[in-house]
Coordinates of C-alpha atoms and ligand atoms in Angstrom, one line a residue:
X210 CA 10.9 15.4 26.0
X211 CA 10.9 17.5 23.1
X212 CA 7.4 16.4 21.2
X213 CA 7.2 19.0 17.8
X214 CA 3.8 18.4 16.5
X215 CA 3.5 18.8 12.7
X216 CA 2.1 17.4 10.0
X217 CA -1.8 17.7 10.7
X218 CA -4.5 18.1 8.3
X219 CA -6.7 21.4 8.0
X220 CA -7.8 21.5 4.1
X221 CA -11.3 19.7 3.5
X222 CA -11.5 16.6 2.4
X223 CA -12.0 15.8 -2.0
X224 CA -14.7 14.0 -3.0
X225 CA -14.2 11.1 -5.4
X226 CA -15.6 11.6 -8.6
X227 CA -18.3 9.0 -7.7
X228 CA -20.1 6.2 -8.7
X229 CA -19.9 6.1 -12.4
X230 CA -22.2 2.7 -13.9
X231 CA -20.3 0.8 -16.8
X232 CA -21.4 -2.4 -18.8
X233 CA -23.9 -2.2 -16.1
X234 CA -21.6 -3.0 -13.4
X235 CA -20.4 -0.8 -10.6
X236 CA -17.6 1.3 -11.1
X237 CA -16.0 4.2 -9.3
X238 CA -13.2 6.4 -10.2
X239 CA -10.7 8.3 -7.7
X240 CA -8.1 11.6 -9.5
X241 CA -5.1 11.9 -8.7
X242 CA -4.0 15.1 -9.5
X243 CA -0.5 15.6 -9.6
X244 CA -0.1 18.1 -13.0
X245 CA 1.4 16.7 -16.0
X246 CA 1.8 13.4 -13.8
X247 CA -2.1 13.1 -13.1
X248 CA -3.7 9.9 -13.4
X249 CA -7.1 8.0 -12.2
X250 CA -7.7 5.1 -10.4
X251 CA -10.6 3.2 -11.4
X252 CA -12.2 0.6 -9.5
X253 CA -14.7 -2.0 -10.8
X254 CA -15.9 -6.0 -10.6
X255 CA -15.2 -8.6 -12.5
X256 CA -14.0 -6.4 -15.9
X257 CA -10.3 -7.5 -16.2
X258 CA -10.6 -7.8 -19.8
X259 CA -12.0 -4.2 -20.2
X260 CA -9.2 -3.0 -18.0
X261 CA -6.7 -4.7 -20.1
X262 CA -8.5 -2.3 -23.6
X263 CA -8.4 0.5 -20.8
X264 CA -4.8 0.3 -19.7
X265 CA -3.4 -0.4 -23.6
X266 CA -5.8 2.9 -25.0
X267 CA -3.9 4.8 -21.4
X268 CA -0.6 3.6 -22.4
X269 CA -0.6 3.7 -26.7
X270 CA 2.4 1.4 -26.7
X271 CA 3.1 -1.1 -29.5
X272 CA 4.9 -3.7 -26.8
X273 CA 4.4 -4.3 -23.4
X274 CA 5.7 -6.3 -20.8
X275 CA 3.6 -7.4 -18.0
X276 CA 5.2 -8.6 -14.8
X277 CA 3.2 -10.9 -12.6
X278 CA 3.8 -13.5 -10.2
X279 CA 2.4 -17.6 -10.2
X280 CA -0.9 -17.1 -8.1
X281 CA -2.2 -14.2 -10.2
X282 CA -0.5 -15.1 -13.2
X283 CA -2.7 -18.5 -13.5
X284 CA -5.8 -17.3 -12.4
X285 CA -5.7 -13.5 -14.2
X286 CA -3.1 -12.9 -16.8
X287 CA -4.8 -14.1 -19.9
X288 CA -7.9 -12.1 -19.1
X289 CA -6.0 -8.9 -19.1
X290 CA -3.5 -9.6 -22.0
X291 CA -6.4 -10.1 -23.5
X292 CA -7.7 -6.6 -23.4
X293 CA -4.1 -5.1 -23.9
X294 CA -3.6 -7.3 -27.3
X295 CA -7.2 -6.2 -28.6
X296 CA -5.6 -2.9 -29.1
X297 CA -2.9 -4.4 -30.9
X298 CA -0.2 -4.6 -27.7
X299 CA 2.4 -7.6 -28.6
X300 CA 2.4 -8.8 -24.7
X301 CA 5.4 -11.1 -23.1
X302 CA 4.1 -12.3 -19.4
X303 CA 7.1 -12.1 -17.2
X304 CA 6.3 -14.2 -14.1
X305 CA 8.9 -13.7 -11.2
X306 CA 8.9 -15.7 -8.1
X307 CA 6.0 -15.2 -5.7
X308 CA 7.1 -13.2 -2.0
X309 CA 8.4 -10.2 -0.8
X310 CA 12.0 -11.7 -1.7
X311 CA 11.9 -11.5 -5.2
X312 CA 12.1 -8.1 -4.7
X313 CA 15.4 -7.8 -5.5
X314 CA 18.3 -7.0 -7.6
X315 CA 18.7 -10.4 -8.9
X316 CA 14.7 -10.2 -10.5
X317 CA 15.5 -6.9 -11.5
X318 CA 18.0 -7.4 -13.7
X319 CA 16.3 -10.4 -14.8
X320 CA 13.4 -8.3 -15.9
X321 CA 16.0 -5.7 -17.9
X322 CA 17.2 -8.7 -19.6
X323 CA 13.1 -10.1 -20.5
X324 CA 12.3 -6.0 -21.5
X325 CA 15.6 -6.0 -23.9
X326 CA 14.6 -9.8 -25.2
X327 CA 11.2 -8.6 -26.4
X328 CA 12.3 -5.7 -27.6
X329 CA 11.2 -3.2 -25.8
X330 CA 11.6 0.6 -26.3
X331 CA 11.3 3.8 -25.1
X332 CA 7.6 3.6 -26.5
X333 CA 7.2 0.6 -24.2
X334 CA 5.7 -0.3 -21.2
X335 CA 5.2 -2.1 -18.4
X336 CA 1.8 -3.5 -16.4
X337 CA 2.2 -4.6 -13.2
X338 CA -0.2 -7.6 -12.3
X339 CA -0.7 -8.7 -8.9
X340 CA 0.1 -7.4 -4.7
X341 CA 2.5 -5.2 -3.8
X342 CA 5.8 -7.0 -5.0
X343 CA 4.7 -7.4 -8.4
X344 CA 3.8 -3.6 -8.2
X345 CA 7.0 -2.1 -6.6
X346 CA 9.6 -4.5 -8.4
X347 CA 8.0 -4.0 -11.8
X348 CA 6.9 -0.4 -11.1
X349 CA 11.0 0.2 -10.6
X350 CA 12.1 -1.8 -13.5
X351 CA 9.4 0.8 -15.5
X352 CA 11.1 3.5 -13.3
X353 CA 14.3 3.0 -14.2
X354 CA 14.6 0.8 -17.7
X355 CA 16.0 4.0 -20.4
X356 CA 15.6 6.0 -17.9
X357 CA 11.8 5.9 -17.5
X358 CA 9.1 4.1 -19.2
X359 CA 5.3 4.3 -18.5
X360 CA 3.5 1.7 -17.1
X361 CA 0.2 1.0 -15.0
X362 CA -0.8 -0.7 -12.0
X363 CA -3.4 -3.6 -11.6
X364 CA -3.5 -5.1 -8.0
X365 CA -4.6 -7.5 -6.7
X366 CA -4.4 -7.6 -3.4
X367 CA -6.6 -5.4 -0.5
X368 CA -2.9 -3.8 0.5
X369 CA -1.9 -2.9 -3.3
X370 CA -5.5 -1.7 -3.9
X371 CA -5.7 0.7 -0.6
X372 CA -1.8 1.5 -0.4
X373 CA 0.9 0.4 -2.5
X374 CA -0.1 1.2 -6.4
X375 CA -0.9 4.3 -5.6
X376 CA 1.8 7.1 -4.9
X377 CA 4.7 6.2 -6.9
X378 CA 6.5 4.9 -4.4
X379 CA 8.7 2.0 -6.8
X380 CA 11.6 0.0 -5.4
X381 CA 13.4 -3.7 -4.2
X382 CA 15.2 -4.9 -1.5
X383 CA 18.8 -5.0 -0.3
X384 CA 20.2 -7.7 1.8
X385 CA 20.9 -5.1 4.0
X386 CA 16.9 -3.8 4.7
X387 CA 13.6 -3.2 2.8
X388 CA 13.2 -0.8 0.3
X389 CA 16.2 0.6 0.0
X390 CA 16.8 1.5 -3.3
X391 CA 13.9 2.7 -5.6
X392 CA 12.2 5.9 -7.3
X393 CA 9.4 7.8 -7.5
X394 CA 7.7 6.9 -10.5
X395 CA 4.1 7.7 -11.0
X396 CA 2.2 4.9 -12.6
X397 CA -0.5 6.5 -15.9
X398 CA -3.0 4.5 -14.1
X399 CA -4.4 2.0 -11.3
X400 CA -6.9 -0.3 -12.6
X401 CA -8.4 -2.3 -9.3
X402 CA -10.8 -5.3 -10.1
X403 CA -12.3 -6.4 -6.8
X404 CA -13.5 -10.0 -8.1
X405 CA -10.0 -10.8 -7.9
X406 CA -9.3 -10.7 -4.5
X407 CA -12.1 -13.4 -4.5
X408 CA -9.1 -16.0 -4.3
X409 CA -6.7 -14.1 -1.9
X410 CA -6.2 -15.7 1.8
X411 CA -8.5 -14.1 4.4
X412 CA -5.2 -13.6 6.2
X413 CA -3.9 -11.8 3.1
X414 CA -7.3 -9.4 2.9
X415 CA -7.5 -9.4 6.6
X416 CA -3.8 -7.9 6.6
X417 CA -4.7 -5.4 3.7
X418 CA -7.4 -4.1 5.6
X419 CA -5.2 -3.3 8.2
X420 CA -4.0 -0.6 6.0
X421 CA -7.5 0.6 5.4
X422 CA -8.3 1.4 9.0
X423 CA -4.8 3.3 9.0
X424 CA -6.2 5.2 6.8
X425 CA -9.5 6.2 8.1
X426 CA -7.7 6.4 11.6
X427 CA -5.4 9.4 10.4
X428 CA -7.6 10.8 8.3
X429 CA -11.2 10.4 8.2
X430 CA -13.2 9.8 11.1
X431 CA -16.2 9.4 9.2
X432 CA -14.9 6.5 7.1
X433 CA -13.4 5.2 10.5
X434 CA -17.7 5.3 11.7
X435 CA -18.6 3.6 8.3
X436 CA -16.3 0.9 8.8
X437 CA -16.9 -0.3 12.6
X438 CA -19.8 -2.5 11.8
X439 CA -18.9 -3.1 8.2
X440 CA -15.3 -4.7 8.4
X441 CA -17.0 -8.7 8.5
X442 CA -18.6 -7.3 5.8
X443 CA -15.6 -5.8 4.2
X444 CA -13.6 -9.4 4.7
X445 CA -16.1 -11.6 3.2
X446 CA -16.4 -9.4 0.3
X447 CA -19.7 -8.0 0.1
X448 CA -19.6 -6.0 -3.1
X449 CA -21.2 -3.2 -1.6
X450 CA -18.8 -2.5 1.6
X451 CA -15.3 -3.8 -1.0
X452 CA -16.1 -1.1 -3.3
X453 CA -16.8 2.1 -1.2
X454 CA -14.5 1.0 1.3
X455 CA -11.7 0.9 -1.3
X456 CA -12.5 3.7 -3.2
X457 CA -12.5 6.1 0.2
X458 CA -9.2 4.7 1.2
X459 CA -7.9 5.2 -2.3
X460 CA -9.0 8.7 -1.9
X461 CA -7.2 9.6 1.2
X462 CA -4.1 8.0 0.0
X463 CA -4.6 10.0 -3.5
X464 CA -4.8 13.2 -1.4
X465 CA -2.0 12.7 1.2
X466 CA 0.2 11.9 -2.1
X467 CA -1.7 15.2 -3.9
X468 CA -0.5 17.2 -0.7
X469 CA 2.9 15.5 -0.7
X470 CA 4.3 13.6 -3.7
X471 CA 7.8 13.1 -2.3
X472 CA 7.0 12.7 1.4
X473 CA 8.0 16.1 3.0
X474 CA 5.7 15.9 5.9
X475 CA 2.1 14.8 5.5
X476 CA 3.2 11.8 3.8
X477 CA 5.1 10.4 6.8
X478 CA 1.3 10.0 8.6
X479 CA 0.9 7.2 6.5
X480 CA 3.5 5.4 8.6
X481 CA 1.4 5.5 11.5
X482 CA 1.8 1.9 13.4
X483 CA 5.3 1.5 11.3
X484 CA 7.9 2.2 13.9
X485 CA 6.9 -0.5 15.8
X486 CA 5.8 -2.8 13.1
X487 CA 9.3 -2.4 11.5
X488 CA 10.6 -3.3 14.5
X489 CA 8.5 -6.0 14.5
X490 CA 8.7 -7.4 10.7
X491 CA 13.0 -7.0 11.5
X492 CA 12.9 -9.1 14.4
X493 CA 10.8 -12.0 12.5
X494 CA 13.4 -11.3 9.4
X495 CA 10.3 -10.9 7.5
X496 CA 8.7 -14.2 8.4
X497 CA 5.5 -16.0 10.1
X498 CA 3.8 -12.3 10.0
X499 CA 3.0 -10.4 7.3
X500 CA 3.3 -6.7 7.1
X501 CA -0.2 -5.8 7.6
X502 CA -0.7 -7.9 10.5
X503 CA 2.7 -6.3 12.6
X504 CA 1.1 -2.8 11.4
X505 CA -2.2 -3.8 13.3
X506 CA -0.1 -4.6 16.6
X507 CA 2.1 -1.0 16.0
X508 CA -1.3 1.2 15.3
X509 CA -2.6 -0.7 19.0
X510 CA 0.8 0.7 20.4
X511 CA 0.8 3.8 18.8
X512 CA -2.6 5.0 19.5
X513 CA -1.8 3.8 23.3
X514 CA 1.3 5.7 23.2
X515 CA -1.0 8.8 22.1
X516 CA -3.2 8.1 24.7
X517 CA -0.2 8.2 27.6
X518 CA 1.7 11.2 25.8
X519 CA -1.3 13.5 26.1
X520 CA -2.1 13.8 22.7
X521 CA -5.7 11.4 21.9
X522 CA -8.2 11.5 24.3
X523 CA -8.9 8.4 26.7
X524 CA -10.9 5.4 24.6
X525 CA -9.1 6.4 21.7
X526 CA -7.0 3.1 21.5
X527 CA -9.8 0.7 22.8
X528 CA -11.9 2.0 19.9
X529 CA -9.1 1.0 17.3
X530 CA -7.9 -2.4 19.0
X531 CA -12.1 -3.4 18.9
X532 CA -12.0 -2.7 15.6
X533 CA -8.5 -4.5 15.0
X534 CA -9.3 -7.7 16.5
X535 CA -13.0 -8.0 14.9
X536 CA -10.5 -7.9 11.3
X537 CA -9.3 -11.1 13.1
X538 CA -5.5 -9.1 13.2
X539 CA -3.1 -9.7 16.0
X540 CA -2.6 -6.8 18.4
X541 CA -0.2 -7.3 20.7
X542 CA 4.0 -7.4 20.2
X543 CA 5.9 -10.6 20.3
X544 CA 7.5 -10.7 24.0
X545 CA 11.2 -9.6 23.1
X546 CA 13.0 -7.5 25.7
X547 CA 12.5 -3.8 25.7
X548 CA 16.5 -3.2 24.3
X549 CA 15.9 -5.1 21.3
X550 CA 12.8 -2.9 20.0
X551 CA 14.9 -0.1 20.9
X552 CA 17.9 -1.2 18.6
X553 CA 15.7 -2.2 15.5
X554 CA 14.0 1.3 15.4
X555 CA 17.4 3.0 15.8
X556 CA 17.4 1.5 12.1
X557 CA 14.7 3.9 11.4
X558 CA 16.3 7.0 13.8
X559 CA 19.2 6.8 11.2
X560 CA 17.1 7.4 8.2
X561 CA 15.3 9.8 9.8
X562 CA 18.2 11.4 10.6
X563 CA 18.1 11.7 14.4
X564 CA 14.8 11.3 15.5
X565 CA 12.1 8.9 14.8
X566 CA 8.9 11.0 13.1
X567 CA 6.1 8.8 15.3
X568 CA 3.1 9.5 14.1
X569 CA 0.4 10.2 16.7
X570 CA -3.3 10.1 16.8
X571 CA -4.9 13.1 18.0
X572 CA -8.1 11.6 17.7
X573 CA -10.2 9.0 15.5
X574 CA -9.8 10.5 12.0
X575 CA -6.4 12.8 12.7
X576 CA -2.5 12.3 13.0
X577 CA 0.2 14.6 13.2
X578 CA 3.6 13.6 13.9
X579 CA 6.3 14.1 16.7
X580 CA 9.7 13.8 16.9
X581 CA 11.0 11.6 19.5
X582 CA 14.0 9.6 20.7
X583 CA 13.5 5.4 20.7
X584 CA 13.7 5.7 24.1
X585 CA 10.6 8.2 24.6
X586 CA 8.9 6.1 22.1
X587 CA 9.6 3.2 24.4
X588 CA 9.6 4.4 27.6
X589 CA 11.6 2.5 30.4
X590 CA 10.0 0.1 31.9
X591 CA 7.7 -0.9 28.9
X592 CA 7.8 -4.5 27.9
X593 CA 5.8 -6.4 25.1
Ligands
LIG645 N1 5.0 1.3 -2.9 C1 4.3 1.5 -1.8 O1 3.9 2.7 -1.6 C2 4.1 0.4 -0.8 C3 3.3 0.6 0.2 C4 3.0 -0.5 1.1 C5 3.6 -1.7 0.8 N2 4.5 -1.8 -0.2 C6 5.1 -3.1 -0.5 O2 4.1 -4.1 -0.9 C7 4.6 -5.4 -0.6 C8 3.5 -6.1 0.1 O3 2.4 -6.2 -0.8 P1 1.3 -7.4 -0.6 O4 0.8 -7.4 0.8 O5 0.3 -7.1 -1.7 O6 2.2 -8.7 -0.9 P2 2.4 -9.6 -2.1 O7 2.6 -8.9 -3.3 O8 3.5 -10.5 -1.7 O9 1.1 -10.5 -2.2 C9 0.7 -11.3 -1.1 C10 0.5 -12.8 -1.5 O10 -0.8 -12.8 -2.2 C11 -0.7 -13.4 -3.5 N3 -1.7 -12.8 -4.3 C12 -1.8 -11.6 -4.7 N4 -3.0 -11.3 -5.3 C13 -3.7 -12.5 -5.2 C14 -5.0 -12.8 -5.6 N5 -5.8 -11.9 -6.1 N6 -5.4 -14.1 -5.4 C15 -4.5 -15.0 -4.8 N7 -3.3 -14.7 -4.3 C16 -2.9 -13.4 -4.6 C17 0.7 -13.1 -3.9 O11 1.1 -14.0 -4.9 C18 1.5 -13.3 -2.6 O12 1.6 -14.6 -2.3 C19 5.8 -5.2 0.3 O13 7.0 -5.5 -0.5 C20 5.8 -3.7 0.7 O14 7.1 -3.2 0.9 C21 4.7 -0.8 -1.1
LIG646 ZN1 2.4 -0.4 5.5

């Protein structure tokens, strides 16, 4: 077996620029500094309507369109157009279909037809309002609409906050797979209000903060020592674990995406507990688990793969799953026969041209990656 190790960090780590107080609440900010494409995520509680002023002052357009889905739409829309029309924004609320299948061409081309029915322009924009299919479907139709207009993020759920608004990354569905068409397209801003995910599903924030210990697993060991007897705290929202814990994982994704805008290498750590997941999330066709949750059970196999491929130390996998299950996430794959994980990340060899990047632990707090065949990824004689 050929395992080429790449991909791991050495630079230190950035500092976010820290608790900044605000209308006397808690706010924190997080650079992303990528040149003439820099922006700032800001993260606060219960300020909607001040993120609303905040993204219209960011953006300076005279019409915006704001694309948001039912759940979020109800509950949050009118604080924030509030804020963007007290700077003069003429707002239309687009609501698309809630789920991961309105992320499609069908919405898309629904929203290009919304965009040229309110009239907007090349000094337009867009504001995405709510997880991450309101972010990626609405970030693309900003991506692409005239070529490119601006627009900013607001999530609202714990996997938009940590993961998906920040980066770029925009895109839909085919019928064929996930994400297969998009563009890069760097939002001006991500404004996260935490009180919002006050009303998200514990399942929902439970899969979210899956990504979270991704996070601090590949990159930052200390976060990963915060975390292990904060996460209850972290799901039942204690203000003072939601807000450090996001901003630190907003951080590390702002500096793999720093590092690596258009995923040459460092990027692909991010996937760690993907290839399996995929396989996973393809299997289900997408439903009765959410993404987060098949992630959980892929990081469990993945850091026990890097455990019997000699590249984490013993313990290293038992310290993740503990930390997994107490964030009330599955760990363990749905019993399907060995061949059929193997085909469905043969999906991913193909777009990796070849190989399959895995991404390994070395350790709590570090990844690289190593190219390997499905089959040394799933040795024989494994079984779920
Ligand atoms: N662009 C990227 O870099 C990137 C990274 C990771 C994932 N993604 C994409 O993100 C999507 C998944 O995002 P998600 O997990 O946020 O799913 P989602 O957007 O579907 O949101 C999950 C559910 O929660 C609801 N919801 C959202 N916020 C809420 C709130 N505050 N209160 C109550 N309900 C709320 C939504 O309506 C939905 O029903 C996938 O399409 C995935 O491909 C993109
Ligand atoms: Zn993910």
């Amino acid at each position: 077996m050929t395992a080429k190790r790449s991909g791991g960090r050495s630079a230190p780590r950035k500092a976010s620029s820290g608790r900044l107080k605000g209308a006397g609440r808690l706010r924190a900010a997080v650079p992303v500094e990528l040149g003439e494409r820099s922006y700032s995520i800001e993260l606060g509680h219960d300020w909607l309507t001040t993120i609303g002023r905040r993204a219209a002052d960011r953006l300076g357009a005279e019409r915006i369109a704001l694309v948001t889905v039912p759940p979020v739409a109800r509950r949050y829309a009118p604080m924030l157009t509030r804020g963007l029309e007290s700077r003069g924004a003429r707002v239309r609320r687009i609501v698309v279909p809630d789920g991961d299948a309105s992320k499609n061409l069908g919405q898309l081309g629904k929203l290009y037809d919304a965009f040229l029915e309110h009239g907007l322009d090349r000094g337009s924009a867009v504001v995405t309002l709510g997880g991450g299919v309101a972010g990626d479907l609405g970030g693309f139709a900003a991506a692409s609409f005239l070529r490119g207009i601006p627009f900013v993020q607001v999530p609202t759920t714990v996997l938009a906050m940590a993961d998906a608004s920040i980066g770029g990354k925009t895109g839909v569905n085919l019928p064929q797979g996930k994400n297969l068409v998009g563009a890069f397209h760097q939002p001006r801003g991500v404004y996260i209000d935490v009180a919002t995910l006050r009303s998200l599903p514990l399942r929902e924030r439970a899969a979210g903060a899956a990504e979270l210990i991704k996070a601090a697993a590949i990159w930052d060991a200390d976060f990963f020592d915060w975390l292990e007897p904060r996460i209850e705290a972290f799901l039942a929202l204690d203000l003072a674990v939601v807000l450090p814990a996001l901003e630190r994982a907003c951080a590390i994704k702002a500096e793999v995406v720093e590092r690596d805008e258009r995923e040459g290498g460092l990027r692909r750590l991010l996937n760690f507990g993907h290839t399996l997941a995929h396989a996973i999330e393809k299997h289900a066709r997408y439903r009765g688990i959410l993404h987060g949750e098949a992630v959980s059970i892929g990081m469990v196999f993945a850091a026990e793969r890097s455990e019997a491929l000699g590249f984490a130390p013993a313990g290293t996998a038992a310290r993740l799953t503990a930390l997994l299950e107490r964030a009330r996430l599955p760990i363990r794959p749905p019993q399907r026969p060995r061949s059929a994980y193997l085909s469905a990340m043969s999906v991913d060899k193909k777009k990796q041209g070849g190989k399959i990047h895995f991404v390994v632990l070395d350790r709590i707090g570090a990844a690289s990656t190593a190219a390997l065949r499905p089959q040394d990824i799933l040795p024989p004689g494994w079984s779920a």
